[in-house]
């Protein structure tokens, strides 16, 4: 699984969706405040998109 940190998880998910990428988990805020989402690339690899942990 590849991880990618960004301050704008929702924006990244919207760009991926517009490019035809499958979103597995919509942006979700964890109890510790981090926002995460999951996508799958054309080769079937999972990608975690998340805000940085402070």
C-alpha positions as MATLAB code, in Angstrom:
seq = 'XXXXXXXXXXXXXXXXXXXXXXXXXXXXXXXXXXXXXXXXXXXXXXXXXXXXXX';
ca = [
       0.000    0.000    0.000;
       1.303    3.430   -0.901;
       0.546    6.380    1.387;
       0.193    9.985    0.311;
      -0.192   12.883    2.780;
      -2.027   16.088    1.891;
      -3.877   18.850    3.693;
      -6.782   18.497    1.212;
      -7.891   14.858    1.247;
     -11.335   15.705   -0.155;
      -9.805   17.620   -3.059;
      -7.413   14.767   -3.836;
     -10.290   12.271   -3.804;
     -12.340   14.473   -6.142;
      -9.410   14.685   -8.620;
      -8.884   10.925   -8.508;
     -12.594   10.240   -9.001;
     -12.697   12.633  -11.987;
      -9.783   10.668  -13.480;
     -11.767    7.439  -13.160;
      -9.986    6.038  -10.104;
     -12.096    3.835   -7.809;
     -12.527    5.250   -4.302;
     -12.719    2.505   -1.676;
     -13.295    4.717    1.378;
     -14.552    8.293    1.277;
     -12.656   10.817    3.441;
     -13.194    9.872    7.082;
     -11.978   11.678   10.186;
     -10.343    9.421   12.760;
     -10.733   10.031   16.528;
      -7.213   11.533   16.656;
      -8.159   14.128   14.012;
      -6.456   12.660   10.937;
      -8.550   12.459    7.754;
      -8.034    9.366    5.587;
      -9.412    7.948    2.354;
      -8.535    4.911    0.251;
      -8.390    4.476   -3.515;
      -7.251    1.662   -5.814;
      -4.963    2.237   -8.792;
      -5.410    0.509  -12.179;
      -2.990   -2.256  -11.104;
      -5.082   -3.028   -8.012;
      -2.769   -1.381   -5.454;
      -4.416    0.400   -2.542;
      -3.512    4.039   -1.986;
      -4.055    5.749    1.360;
      -4.611    9.499    1.113;
      -4.333   11.201    4.485;
      -3.631   14.413    6.304;
      -0.221   14.552    8.013;
      -0.078   13.569   11.672;
       1.033   16.549   13.722;
];
